[in-house]
PDB file of C-alpha atoms in Angstrom:
ATOM      1  CA  MET A  30      78.978 -82.710-102.237  1.00  0.00           C
ATOM      2  CA  LYS A  31      78.512 -79.432-104.123  1.00  0.00           C
ATOM      3  CA  LYS A  32      78.202 -76.476-101.786  1.00  0.00           C
ATOM      4  CA  LYS A  33      75.185 -74.274-102.027  1.00  0.00           C
ATOM      5  CA  ARG A  34      75.992 -70.781-103.180  1.00  0.00           C
ATOM      6  CA  LYS A  35      75.381 -68.226-100.448  1.00  0.00           C
ATOM      7  CA  TRP A  36      73.885 -64.945-101.508  1.00  0.00           C
ATOM      8  CA  PRO A  37      75.442 -61.882 -99.839  1.00  0.00           C
ATOM      9  CA  LYS A  38      73.046 -60.401 -97.324  1.00  0.00           C
ATOM     10  CA  TYR A  39      72.943 -57.018 -99.030  1.00  0.00           C
ATOM     11  CA  LEU A  40      71.836 -58.662-102.290  1.00  0.00           C
ATOM     12  CA  LEU A  41      69.045 -60.531-100.548  1.00  0.00           C
ATOM     13  CA  ILE A  42      67.925 -57.369 -98.749  1.00  0.00           C
ATOM     14  CA  GLY A  43      68.092 -55.402-102.012  1.00  0.00           C
ATOM     15  CA  PHE A  44      66.058 -58.042-103.831  1.00  0.00           C
ATOM     16  CA  LEU A  45      63.380 -58.053-101.112  1.00  0.00           C
ATOM     17  CA  LEU A  46      63.233 -54.257-101.157  1.00  0.00           C
ATOM     18  CA  LEU A  47      62.860 -54.320-104.941  1.00  0.00           C
ATOM     19  CA  LEU A  48      59.931 -56.724-104.655  1.00  0.00           C
ATOM     20  CA  LEU A  49      58.377 -54.568-101.949  1.00  0.00           C
ATOM     21  CA  VAL A  50      58.787 -51.322-103.906  1.00  0.00           C
ATOM     22  CA  GLY A  51      57.535 -53.014-107.068  1.00  0.00           C
ATOM     23  CA  GLY A  52      54.500 -54.307-105.225  1.00  0.00           C
ATOM     24  CA  VAL A  53      53.699 -50.900-103.738  1.00  0.00           C
ATOM     25  CA  TYR A  54      54.166 -49.234-107.135  1.00  0.00           C
ATOM     26  CA  ALA A  55      51.938 -51.798-108.855  1.00  0.00           C
ATOM     27  CA  TYR A  56      49.286 -51.297-106.177  1.00  0.00           C
ATOM     28  CA  ASN A  57      49.457 -47.512-106.584  1.00  0.00           C
ATOM     29  CA  VAL A  58      49.084 -47.833-110.369  1.00  0.00           C
ATOM     30  CA  TYR A  59      46.096 -50.156-109.993  1.00  0.00           C
ATOM     31  CA  SER A  60      44.503 -47.985-107.300  1.00  0.00           C
ATOM     32  CA  ASN A  61      44.907 -44.801-109.351  1.00  0.00           C
ATOM     33  CA  PHE A  62      43.650 -46.593-112.460  1.00  0.00           C
ATOM     34  CA  SER A  63      40.536 -47.782-110.634  1.00  0.00           C
ATOM     35  CA  THR A  64      39.865 -44.324-109.188  1.00  0.00           C
ATOM     36  CA  THR A  65      40.314 -42.650-112.581  1.00  0.00           C
ATOM     37  CA  LEU A  66      37.921 -45.029-114.317  1.00  0.00           C
ATOM     38  CA  ASP A  67      35.326 -44.481-111.601  1.00  0.00           C
ATOM     39  CA  THR A  68      35.699 -40.743-112.246  1.00  0.00           C
ATOM     40  CA  ILE A  69      35.358 -40.901-116.029  1.00  0.00           C
ATOM     41  CA  HIS A  70      32.536 -43.462-115.999  1.00  0.00           C
ATOM     42  CA  GLU A  71      29.241 -41.816-116.893  1.00  0.00           C
ATOM     43  CA  PRO A  72      26.216 -43.990-117.794  1.00  0.00           C
ATOM     44  CA  VAL A  73      24.145 -42.992-120.802  1.00  0.00           C
ATOM     45  CA  ASP A  74      20.370 -42.921-120.802  1.00  0.00           C
ATOM     46  CA  ARG A  75      19.507 -45.201-123.698  1.00  0.00           C
ATOM     47  CA  LYS A  76      18.279 -48.733-124.301  1.00  0.00           C
ATOM     48  CA  THR A  77      20.789 -51.597-123.861  1.00  0.00           C
ATOM     49  CA  PRO A  78      21.448 -53.390-126.087  1.00  0.00           C
ATOM     50  CA  SER A  79      21.018 -50.984-128.978  1.00  0.00           C
ATOM     51  CA  VAL A  80      17.963 -51.285-131.218  1.00  0.00           C
ATOM     52  CA  LYS A  81      20.482 -52.340-133.892  1.00  0.00           C
ATOM     53  CA  ARG A  82      21.667 -55.319-131.827  1.00  0.00           C
ATOM     54  CA  THR A  83      19.875 -58.395-130.477  1.00  0.00           C
ATOM     55  CA  ASP A  84      22.356 -59.427-127.762  1.00  0.00           C
ATOM     56  CA  ILE A  85      24.434 -57.565-125.185  1.00  0.00           C
ATOM     57  CA  VAL A  86      28.171 -57.439-125.947  1.00  0.00           C
ATOM     58  CA  GLU A  87      30.141 -59.903-123.806  1.00  0.00           C
ATOM     59  CA  PHE A  88      33.796 -58.930-123.469  1.00  0.00           C
ATOM     60  CA  ASP A  89      34.674 -62.245-121.814  1.00  0.00           C
ATOM     61  CA  GLU A  90      33.461 -64.003-124.959  1.00  0.00           C
ATOM     62  CA  LYS A  91      35.433 -61.562-127.133  1.00  0.00           C
ATOM     63  CA  ASP A  92      32.417 -60.214-128.993  1.00  0.00           C
ATOM     64  CA  PRO A  93      33.162 -57.502-131.567  1.00  0.00           C
ATOM     65  CA  PHE A  94      31.930 -54.094-130.411  1.00  0.00           C
ATOM     66  CA  SER A  95      31.781 -50.461-131.502  1.00  0.00           C
ATOM     67  CA  VAL A  96      32.817 -47.170-129.940  1.00  0.00           C
ATOM     68  CA  LEU A  97      31.911 -43.600-130.847  1.00  0.00           C
ATOM     69  CA  LEU A  98      34.718 -41.144-130.068  1.00  0.00           C
ATOM     70  CA  LEU A  99      33.410 -37.609-129.596  1.00  0.00           C
ATOM     71  CA  GLY A 100      35.870 -34.732-129.494  1.00  0.00           C
ATOM     72  CA  VAL A 101      33.845 -31.903-127.970  1.00  0.00           C
ATOM     73  CA  ASP A 102      34.543 -28.176-127.833  1.00  0.00           C
ATOM     74  CA  GLU A 103      33.025 -27.344-124.470  1.00  0.00           C
ATOM     75  CA  ARG A 104      32.046 -23.717-123.921  1.00  0.00           C
ATOM     76  CA  GLU A 105      31.012 -21.692-120.904  1.00  0.00           C
ATOM     77  CA  ASP A 106      27.224 -21.857-120.382  1.00  0.00           C
ATOM     78  CA  ASP A 107      26.974 -23.966-123.557  1.00  0.00           C
ATOM     79  CA  ARG A 108      27.195 -27.714-124.118  1.00  0.00           C
ATOM     80  CA  GLY A 109      29.217 -27.064-127.289  1.00  0.00           C
ATOM     81  CA  ARG A 110      29.416 -29.161-130.432  1.00  0.00           C
ATOM     82  CA  SER A 111      31.200 -32.369-131.342  1.00  0.00           C
ATOM     83  CA  ASP A 112      34.210 -31.131-133.312  1.00  0.00           C
ATOM     84  CA  THR A 113      35.324 -34.714-133.973  1.00  0.00           C
ATOM     85  CA  MET A 114      33.183 -37.828-134.540  1.00  0.00           C
ATOM     86  CA  VAL A 115      35.054 -41.102-135.045  1.00  0.00           C
ATOM     87  CA  VAL A 116      33.473 -44.565-135.054  1.00  0.00           C
ATOM     88  CA  MET A 117      35.641 -47.591-134.305  1.00  0.00           C
ATOM     89  CA  THR A 118      34.641 -51.257-134.539  1.00  0.00           C
ATOM     90  CA  ILE A 119      36.932 -53.722-132.760  1.00  0.00           C
ATOM     91  CA  ASN A 120      37.100 -57.417-133.672  1.00  0.00           C
ATOM     92  CA  PRO A 121      39.519 -59.611-131.685  1.00  0.00           C
ATOM     93  CA  ALA A 122      39.016 -62.624-133.975  1.00  0.00           C
ATOM     94  CA  THR A 123      40.513 -60.724-136.913  1.00  0.00           C
ATOM     95  CA  GLN A 124      42.788 -58.728-134.571  1.00  0.00           C
ATOM     96  CA  SER A 125      41.709 -55.535-136.288  1.00  0.00           C
ATOM     97  CA  THR A 126      39.944 -52.240-135.771  1.00  0.00           C
ATOM     98  CA  LYS A 127      37.973 -50.358-138.418  1.00  0.00           C
ATOM     99  CA  MET A 128      37.901 -46.582-138.056  1.00  0.00           C
ATOM    100  CA  VAL A 129      35.739 -44.065-139.894  1.00  0.00           C
ATOM    101  CA  SER A 130      35.800 -40.326-139.224  1.00  0.00           C
ATOM    102  CA  ILE A 131      32.436 -38.737-140.001  1.00  0.00           C
ATOM    103  CA  PRO A 132      32.660 -35.253-141.550  1.00  0.00           C
ATOM    104  CA  ARG A 133      31.116 -32.966-138.959  1.00  0.00           C
ATOM    105  CA  ASP A 134      29.035 -31.093-141.567  1.00  0.00           C
ATOM    106  CA  THR A 135      27.349 -34.309-142.752  1.00  0.00           C
ATOM    107  CA  TYR A 136      23.670 -33.705-143.578  1.00  0.00           C
ATOM    108  CA  THR A 137      21.600 -36.347-141.799  1.00  0.00           C
ATOM    109  CA  GLU A 138      18.535 -36.978-139.659  1.00  0.00           C
ATOM    110  CA  ILE A 139      19.006 -35.878-136.038  1.00  0.00           C
ATOM    111  CA  VAL A 140      17.331 -38.769-134.238  1.00  0.00           C
ATOM    112  CA  GLY A 141      15.095 -37.666-131.380  1.00  0.00           C
ATOM    113  CA  ARG A 142      14.651 -34.155-132.724  1.00  0.00           C
ATOM    114  CA  GLY A 143      12.778 -34.832-135.934  1.00  0.00           C
ATOM    115  CA  THR A 144      14.973 -32.583-138.068  1.00  0.00           C
ATOM    116  CA  THR A 145      17.732 -32.927-140.644  1.00  0.00           C
ATOM    117  CA  ASP A 146      20.912 -31.014-139.879  1.00  0.00           C
ATOM    118  CA  LYS A 147      24.686 -31.220-139.550  1.00  0.00           C
ATOM    119  CA  ILE A 148      25.571 -34.349-137.585  1.00  0.00           C
ATOM    120  CA  ASN A 149      27.760 -32.467-135.127  1.00  0.00           C
ATOM    121  CA  HIS A 150      24.696 -30.471-134.008  1.00  0.00           C
ATOM    122  CA  ALA A 151      23.266 -33.655-132.459  1.00  0.00           C
ATOM    123  CA  TYR A 152      25.518 -33.173-129.435  1.00  0.00           C
ATOM    124  CA  ALA A 153      24.413 -29.549-129.018  1.00  0.00           C
ATOM    125  CA  PHE A 154      20.750 -30.576-129.202  1.00  0.00           C
ATOM    126  CA  GLY A 155      20.784 -33.771-127.122  1.00  0.00           C
ATOM    127  CA  GLY A 156      24.247 -34.544-125.805  1.00  0.00           C
ATOM    128  CA  ILE A 157      25.895 -37.951-125.927  1.00  0.00           C
ATOM    129  CA  GLU A 158      22.660 -39.910-126.259  1.00  0.00           C
ATOM    130  CA  MET A 159      21.455 -38.011-129.321  1.00  0.00           C
ATOM    131  CA  SER A 160      24.925 -38.237-130.887  1.00  0.00           C
ATOM    132  CA  MET A 161      24.951 -42.009-130.428  1.00  0.00           C
ATOM    133  CA  ASP A 162      21.402 -42.451-131.771  1.00  0.00           C
ATOM    134  CA  THR A 163      22.084 -40.217-134.781  1.00  0.00           C
ATOM    135  CA  THR A 164      25.353 -41.994-135.616  1.00  0.00           C
ATOM    136  CA  GLU A 165      23.636 -45.382-135.325  1.00  0.00           C
ATOM    137  CA  ASN A 166      20.973 -44.250-137.743  1.00  0.00           C
ATOM    138  CA  LEU A 167      23.509 -42.918-140.255  1.00  0.00           C
ATOM    139  CA  LEU A 168      25.801 -45.968-140.261  1.00  0.00           C
ATOM    140  CA  ASP A 169      23.056 -48.547-139.570  1.00  0.00           C
ATOM    141  CA  ILE A 170      25.134 -50.297-136.883  1.00  0.00           C
ATOM    142  CA  PRO A 171      24.864 -50.432-133.090  1.00  0.00           C
ATOM    143  CA  ILE A 172      26.962 -47.912-131.187  1.00  0.00           C
ATOM    144  CA  ASP A 173      27.784 -49.872-128.041  1.00  0.00           C
ATOM    145  CA  TYR A 174      30.051 -47.458-126.207  1.00  0.00           C
ATOM    146  CA  VAL A 175      31.039 -43.826-126.313  1.00  0.00           C
ATOM    147  CA  VAL A 176      34.159 -41.927-125.278  1.00  0.00           C
ATOM    148  CA  GLN A 177      33.798 -38.158-124.972  1.00  0.00           C
ATOM    149  CA  VAL A 178      36.998 -36.103-124.960  1.00  0.00           C
ATOM    150  CA  ASN A 179      37.190 -32.421-124.122  1.00  0.00           C
ATOM    151  CA  MET A 180      39.284 -31.115-127.026  1.00  0.00           C
ATOM    152  CA  GLU A 181      40.697 -28.261-124.936  1.00  0.00           C
ATOM    153  CA  GLY A 182      42.086 -30.900-122.589  1.00  0.00           C
ATOM    154  CA  PHE A 183      43.192 -33.203-125.381  1.00  0.00           C
ATOM    155  CA  GLU A 184      46.606 -31.554-125.370  1.00  0.00           C
ATOM    156  CA  ASP A 185      46.997 -32.559-121.697  1.00  0.00           C
ATOM    157  CA  ILE A 186      46.459 -36.192-122.681  1.00  0.00           C
ATOM    158  CA  VAL A 187      49.084 -35.986-125.457  1.00  0.00           C
ATOM    159  CA  ASP A 188      51.538 -34.301-123.090  1.00  0.00           C
ATOM    160  CA  ALA A 189      50.866 -36.967-120.448  1.00  0.00           C
ATOM    161  CA  VAL A 190      52.043 -39.710-122.841  1.00  0.00           C
ATOM    162  CA  ASP A 191      55.088 -37.552-123.662  1.00  0.00           C
ATOM    163  CA  GLY A 192      53.903 -36.518-127.127  1.00  0.00           C
ATOM    164  CA  VAL A 193      53.180 -38.430-130.319  1.00  0.00           C
ATOM    165  CA  THR A 194      54.954 -39.053-133.625  1.00  0.00           C
ATOM    166  CA  VAL A 195      53.062 -38.648-136.901  1.00  0.00           C
ATOM    167  CA  ASN A 196      53.865 -38.746-140.613  1.00  0.00           C
ATOM    168  CA  ASN A 197      52.714 -35.421-142.050  1.00  0.00           C
ATOM    169  CA  SER A 198      51.834 -35.461-145.760  1.00  0.00           C
ATOM    170  CA  LEU A 199      51.316 -31.689-146.066  1.00  0.00           C
ATOM    171  CA  ALA A 200      53.548 -28.853-144.843  1.00  0.00           C
ATOM    172  CA  PHE A 201      51.506 -26.053-143.192  1.00  0.00           C
ATOM    173  CA  ASP A 202      51.791 -23.429-140.440  1.00  0.00           C
ATOM    174  CA  GLY A 203      55.202 -24.545-139.202  1.00  0.00           C
ATOM    175  CA  PHE A 204      54.453 -28.269-139.516  1.00  0.00           C
ATOM    176  CA  GLN A 205      57.018 -29.681-141.933  1.00  0.00           C
ATOM    177  CA  GLU A 206      56.311 -32.603-144.242  1.00  0.00           C
ATOM    178  CA  GLY A 207      57.440 -36.058-143.105  1.00  0.00           C
ATOM    179  CA  GLU A 208      57.815 -37.637-139.680  1.00  0.00           C
ATOM    180  CA  ILE A 209      57.377 -35.100-136.880  1.00  0.00           C
ATOM    181  CA  ASP A 210      57.048 -35.194-133.102  1.00  0.00           C
ATOM    182  CA  LEU A 211      54.169 -33.267-131.554  1.00  0.00           C
ATOM    183  CA  ASN A 212      53.493 -32.075-128.034  1.00  0.00           C
ATOM    184  CA  GLY A 213      49.935 -31.553-126.811  1.00  0.00           C
ATOM    185  CA  GLU A 214      49.384 -28.028-128.119  1.00  0.00           C
ATOM    186  CA  GLU A 215      50.927 -28.920-131.482  1.00  0.00           C
ATOM    187  CA  ALA A 216      48.827 -32.093-131.766  1.00  0.00           C
ATOM    188  CA  LEU A 217      45.616 -30.109-131.199  1.00  0.00           C
ATOM    189  CA  ASP A 218      46.572 -27.584-133.901  1.00  0.00           C
ATOM    190  CA  PHE A 219      47.596 -30.464-136.181  1.00  0.00           C
ATOM    191  CA  VAL A 220      44.209 -32.243-136.018  1.00  0.00           C
ATOM    192  CA  ARG A 221      42.106 -29.083-136.193  1.00  0.00           C
ATOM    193  CA  MET A 222      43.584 -27.573-139.354  1.00  0.00           C
ATOM    194  CA  ARG A 223      41.455 -28.042-142.467  1.00  0.00           C
ATOM    195  CA  TYR A 224      41.219 -24.757-144.412  1.00  0.00           C
ATOM    196  CA  GLU A 225      44.819 -24.914-145.711  1.00  0.00           C
ATOM    197  CA  ASP A 226      44.440 -28.551-146.738  1.00  0.00           C
ATOM    198  CA  PRO A 227      43.176 -29.058-150.300  1.00  0.00           C
ATOM    199  CA  ARG A 228      41.560 -32.273-149.035  1.00  0.00           C
ATOM    200  CA  GLY A 229      39.583 -30.311-146.421  1.00  0.00           C
ATOM    201  CA  ASP A 230      37.885 -32.579-143.884  1.00  0.00           C
ATOM    202  CA  PHE A 231      39.413 -35.671-145.514  1.00  0.00           C
ATOM    203  CA  GLY A 232      42.951 -34.559-144.722  1.00  0.00           C
ATOM    204  CA  ARG A 233      41.748 -33.728-141.241  1.00  0.00           C
ATOM    205  CA  GLN A 234      40.411 -37.271-140.848  1.00  0.00           C
ATOM    206  CA  ASP A 235      43.847 -38.708-141.632  1.00  0.00           C
ATOM    207  CA  ARG A 236      45.533 -36.414-139.109  1.00  0.00           C
ATOM    208  CA  GLN A 237      42.976 -37.355-136.456  1.00  0.00           C
ATOM    209  CA  LYS A 238      43.658 -41.037-137.057  1.00  0.00           C
ATOM    210  CA  GLN A 239      47.426 -40.589-136.727  1.00  0.00           C
ATOM    211  CA  VAL A 240      47.205 -38.680-133.449  1.00  0.00           C
ATOM    212  CA  ILE A 241      44.624 -41.088-131.974  1.00  0.00           C
ATOM    213  CA  GLN A 242      46.819 -44.058-132.909  1.00  0.00           C
ATOM    214  CA  GLY A 243      49.854 -42.287-131.486  1.00  0.00           C
ATOM    215  CA  VAL A 244      48.133 -41.756-128.139  1.00  0.00           C
ATOM    216  CA  MET A 245      46.916 -45.370-128.084  1.00  0.00           C
ATOM    217  CA  LYS A 246      50.400 -46.755-128.783  1.00  0.00           C
ATOM    218  CA  LYS A 247      52.056 -44.545-126.207  1.00  0.00           C
ATOM    219  CA  GLY A 248      49.318 -45.241-123.667  1.00  0.00           C
ATOM    220  CA  VAL A 249      49.857 -49.008-123.669  1.00  0.00           C
ATOM    221  CA  SER A 250      53.672 -48.875-123.792  1.00  0.00           C
ATOM    222  CA  ILE A 251      55.721 -49.893-120.745  1.00  0.00           C
ATOM    223  CA  ASN A 252      57.241 -46.401-120.586  1.00  0.00           C
ATOM    224  CA  SER A 253      53.819 -44.960-119.788  1.00  0.00           C
ATOM    225  CA  LEU A 254      53.903 -46.702-116.416  1.00  0.00           C
ATOM    226  CA  TRP A 255      56.346 -44.053-115.217  1.00  0.00           C
ATOM    227  CA  ASN A 256      53.920 -41.276-116.251  1.00  0.00           C
ATOM    228  CA  TYR A 257      50.811 -43.000-114.967  1.00  0.00           C
ATOM    229  CA  LYS A 258      49.816 -40.199-112.568  1.00  0.00           C
ATOM    230  CA  ASP A 259      49.940 -37.551-115.310  1.00  0.00           C
ATOM    231  CA  ILE A 260      48.062 -39.841-117.718  1.00  0.00           C
ATOM    232  CA  PHE A 261      45.344 -40.700-115.204  1.00  0.00           C
ATOM    233  CA  ASP A 262      44.976 -37.051-114.142  1.00  0.00           C
ATOM    234  CA  ALA A 263      44.591 -35.945-117.773  1.00  0.00           C
ATOM    235  CA  LEU A 264      42.043 -38.681-118.473  1.00  0.00           C
ATOM    236  CA  GLY A 265      40.078 -37.983-115.307  1.00  0.00           C
ATOM    237  CA  GLN A 266      39.711 -34.290-116.117  1.00  0.00           C
ATOM    238  CA  ASN A 267      38.958 -34.566-119.839  1.00  0.00           C
ATOM    239  CA  VAL A 268      37.334 -37.930-120.668  1.00  0.00           C
ATOM    240  CA  ARG A 269      33.889 -39.397-120.024  1.00  0.00           C
ATOM    241  CA  THR A 270      32.709 -42.867-121.095  1.00  0.00           C
ATOM    242  CA  ASN A 271      29.911 -45.320-120.412  1.00  0.00           C
ATOM    243  CA  MET A 272      32.509 -48.086-120.074  1.00  0.00           C
ATOM    244  CA  THR A 273      32.934 -49.353-116.522  1.00  0.00           C
ATOM    245  CA  PHE A 274      36.183 -50.272-114.795  1.00  0.00           C
ATOM    246  CA  ASP A 275      35.531 -53.966-115.437  1.00  0.00           C
ATOM    247  CA  ASP A 276      34.766 -53.251-119.109  1.00  0.00           C
ATOM    248  CA  MET A 277      38.102 -51.535-119.623  1.00  0.00           C
ATOM    249  CA  VAL A 278      40.035 -54.252-117.847  1.00  0.00           C
ATOM    250  CA  ASP A 279      38.379 -56.853-120.098  1.00  0.00           C
ATOM    251  CA  VAL A 280      39.125 -54.808-123.222  1.00  0.00           C
ATOM    252  CA  GLN A 281      42.757 -54.430-122.200  1.00  0.00           C
ATOM    253  CA  ARG A 282      43.002 -58.186-121.622  1.00  0.00           C
ATOM    254  CA  ASN A 283      41.070 -59.470-124.652  1.00  0.00           C
ATOM    255  CA  TYR A 284      41.266 -56.795-127.354  1.00  0.00           C
ATOM    256  CA  GLN A 285      44.726 -55.215-127.131  1.00  0.00           C
ATOM    257  CA  ASP A 286      46.096 -56.697-130.378  1.00  0.00           C
ATOM    258  CA  ALA A 287      42.963 -55.666-132.281  1.00  0.00           C
ATOM    259  CA  VAL A 288      43.092 -52.095-130.991  1.00  0.00           C
ATOM    260  CA  MET A 289      46.654 -51.624-132.237  1.00  0.00           C
ATOM    261  CA  ASN A 290      45.835 -52.716-135.823  1.00  0.00           C
ATOM    262  CA  VAL A 291      43.730 -49.888-137.264  1.00  0.00           C
ATOM    263  CA  ASP A 292      42.284 -49.764-140.776  1.00  0.00           C
ATOM    264  CA  GLN A 293      40.809 -46.374-141.646  1.00  0.00           C
ATOM    265  CA  MET A 294      37.949 -45.900-144.071  1.00  0.00           C
ATOM    266  CA  ILE A 295      37.879 -42.453-145.654  1.00  0.00           C
ATOM    267  CA  VAL A 296      34.622 -40.649-146.428  1.00  0.00           C
ATOM    268  CA  GLU A 297      35.467 -38.788-149.654  1.00  0.00           C
ATOM    269  CA  ASP A 298      32.942 -39.367-152.454  1.00  0.00           C
ATOM    270  CA  GLY A 299      30.267 -36.951-151.274  1.00  0.00           C
ATOM    271  CA  TYR A 300      29.754 -33.309-152.198  1.00  0.00           C
ATOM    272  CA  GLY A 301      28.957 -29.951-150.653  1.00  0.00           C
ATOM    273  CA  GLU A 302      25.555 -28.343-151.030  1.00  0.00           C
ATOM    274  CA  THR A 303      24.076 -25.114-149.709  1.00  0.00           C
ATOM    275  CA  ILE A 304      20.567 -25.549-148.297  1.00  0.00           C
ATOM    276  CA  ASN A 305      18.673 -22.501-147.016  1.00  0.00           C
ATOM    277  CA  GLY A 306      21.927 -20.560-146.962  1.00  0.00           C
ATOM    278  CA  ILE A 307      23.865 -23.180-144.936  1.00  0.00           C
ATOM    279  CA  TRP A 308      26.638 -25.392-146.332  1.00  0.00           C
ATOM    280  CA  TYR A 309      26.325 -29.146-145.734  1.00  0.00           C
ATOM    281  CA  TYR A 310      28.285 -32.242-146.703  1.00  0.00           C
ATOM    282  CA  ILE A 311      26.116 -34.781-148.545  1.00  0.00           C
ATOM    283  CA  MET A 312      27.456 -38.327-148.283  1.00  0.00           C
ATOM    284  CA  ASP A 313      27.532 -40.440-151.436  1.00  0.00           C
ATOM    285  CA  ASP A 314      24.869 -43.172-151.161  1.00  0.00           C
ATOM    286  CA  ALA A 315      27.058 -45.925-152.651  1.00  0.00           C
ATOM    287  CA  GLU A 316      30.020 -45.058-150.444  1.00  0.00           C
ATOM    288  CA  LEU A 317      27.821 -44.907-147.345  1.00  0.00           C
ATOM    289  CA  ALA A 318      26.307 -48.306-148.181  1.00  0.00           C
ATOM    290  CA  GLU A 319      29.789 -49.790-148.551  1.00  0.00           C
ATOM    291  CA  ILE A 320      30.902 -48.380-145.192  1.00  0.00           C
ATOM    292  CA  GLN A 321      27.740 -49.711-143.536  1.00  0.00           C
ATOM    293  CA  SER A 322      28.289 -53.185-145.007  1.00  0.00           C
ATOM    294  CA  THR A 323      31.970 -53.267-144.004  1.00  0.00           C
ATOM    295  CA  LEU A 324      31.238 -52.260-140.414  1.00  0.00           C
ATOM    296  CA  LYS A 325      28.375 -54.758-140.101  1.00  0.00           C
ATOM    297  CA  GLU A 326      30.601 -57.558-141.335  1.00  0.00           C
ATOM    298  CA  HIS A 327      33.374 -56.495-138.963  1.00  0.00           C
ATOM    299  CA  LEU A 328      30.898 -56.556-136.060  1.00  0.00           C
ATOM    300  CA  GLU A 329      29.726 -60.013-137.191  1.00  0.00           C
ATOM    301  CA  LEU A 330      26.099 -58.915-137.250  1.00  0.00           C
ATOM    302  CA  ASN A 331      23.658 -61.514-138.540  1.00  0.00           C
ATOM    303  CA  ASP A 332      22.280 -59.380-141.355  1.00  0.00           C
ATOM    304  CA  ALA A 333      25.740 -58.449-142.675  1.00  0.00           C
ATOM    305  CA  THR A 334      25.725 -61.346-145.121  1.00  0.00           C
ATOM    306  CA  GLU A 335      22.034 -61.450-145.926  1.00  0.00           C
TER     307      GLU A 335
END
């Protein structure tokens, strides 16, 4: 009869300790994650579902959904303005995400105010709700969720994931051309620059996309588990969203592949115009219609093919 191999006692004890430590660590990660999401969760005061949608999004059924990312410059005694406005539509069936960065000087109707102005003024006038309603009206799609990021704290988020790597197409202000690694402060300077770029806001859109993707990739990597406290602290202090804890868990479980495959649509065919002494960006009607149609189709809305 073949003898059973006996494990040395110290190996068995070590293995049990490893399981115990791993279990405690996993619990701490989950507990901190839950606490952070409770902190950043902030309901929005608007009709659900959107007036542009007939049914509520069901993450368990893997429905496509949209998110408005607002990068806000918060100021003392002032709500500030949305420095960055990015719309993302996520479709797990196609395992893809569409991303469009809206030029902040875009001339459009400010829904709920009855005026036409720069789109980034919607946040100053009516906060998150007015920004969502105005973006919905411009793109003619439902905006299901919103993520607001304090741009001054954005560098803390980049630092928490141990920096990002981007491919820079234009050398400027100490940023060399080609693949470069950025810490938080550098990443903020990288996405904000636009006056030295001959492409203006369009070059800025590309840089925003690269940094956002870099944070997303680092955030879901296994290495980020070791920095989870720094990441959760940075998120808790600088991010607000109407997504609940359960929403985010479902997105992580059902949409992860789609979130990592990003296709950016560039707004570039419009023109600048000065109205009453103020410079605005006027979107090209044909380009806007194409973006609207693409996003509707990606969200699988009924009227997308009509």
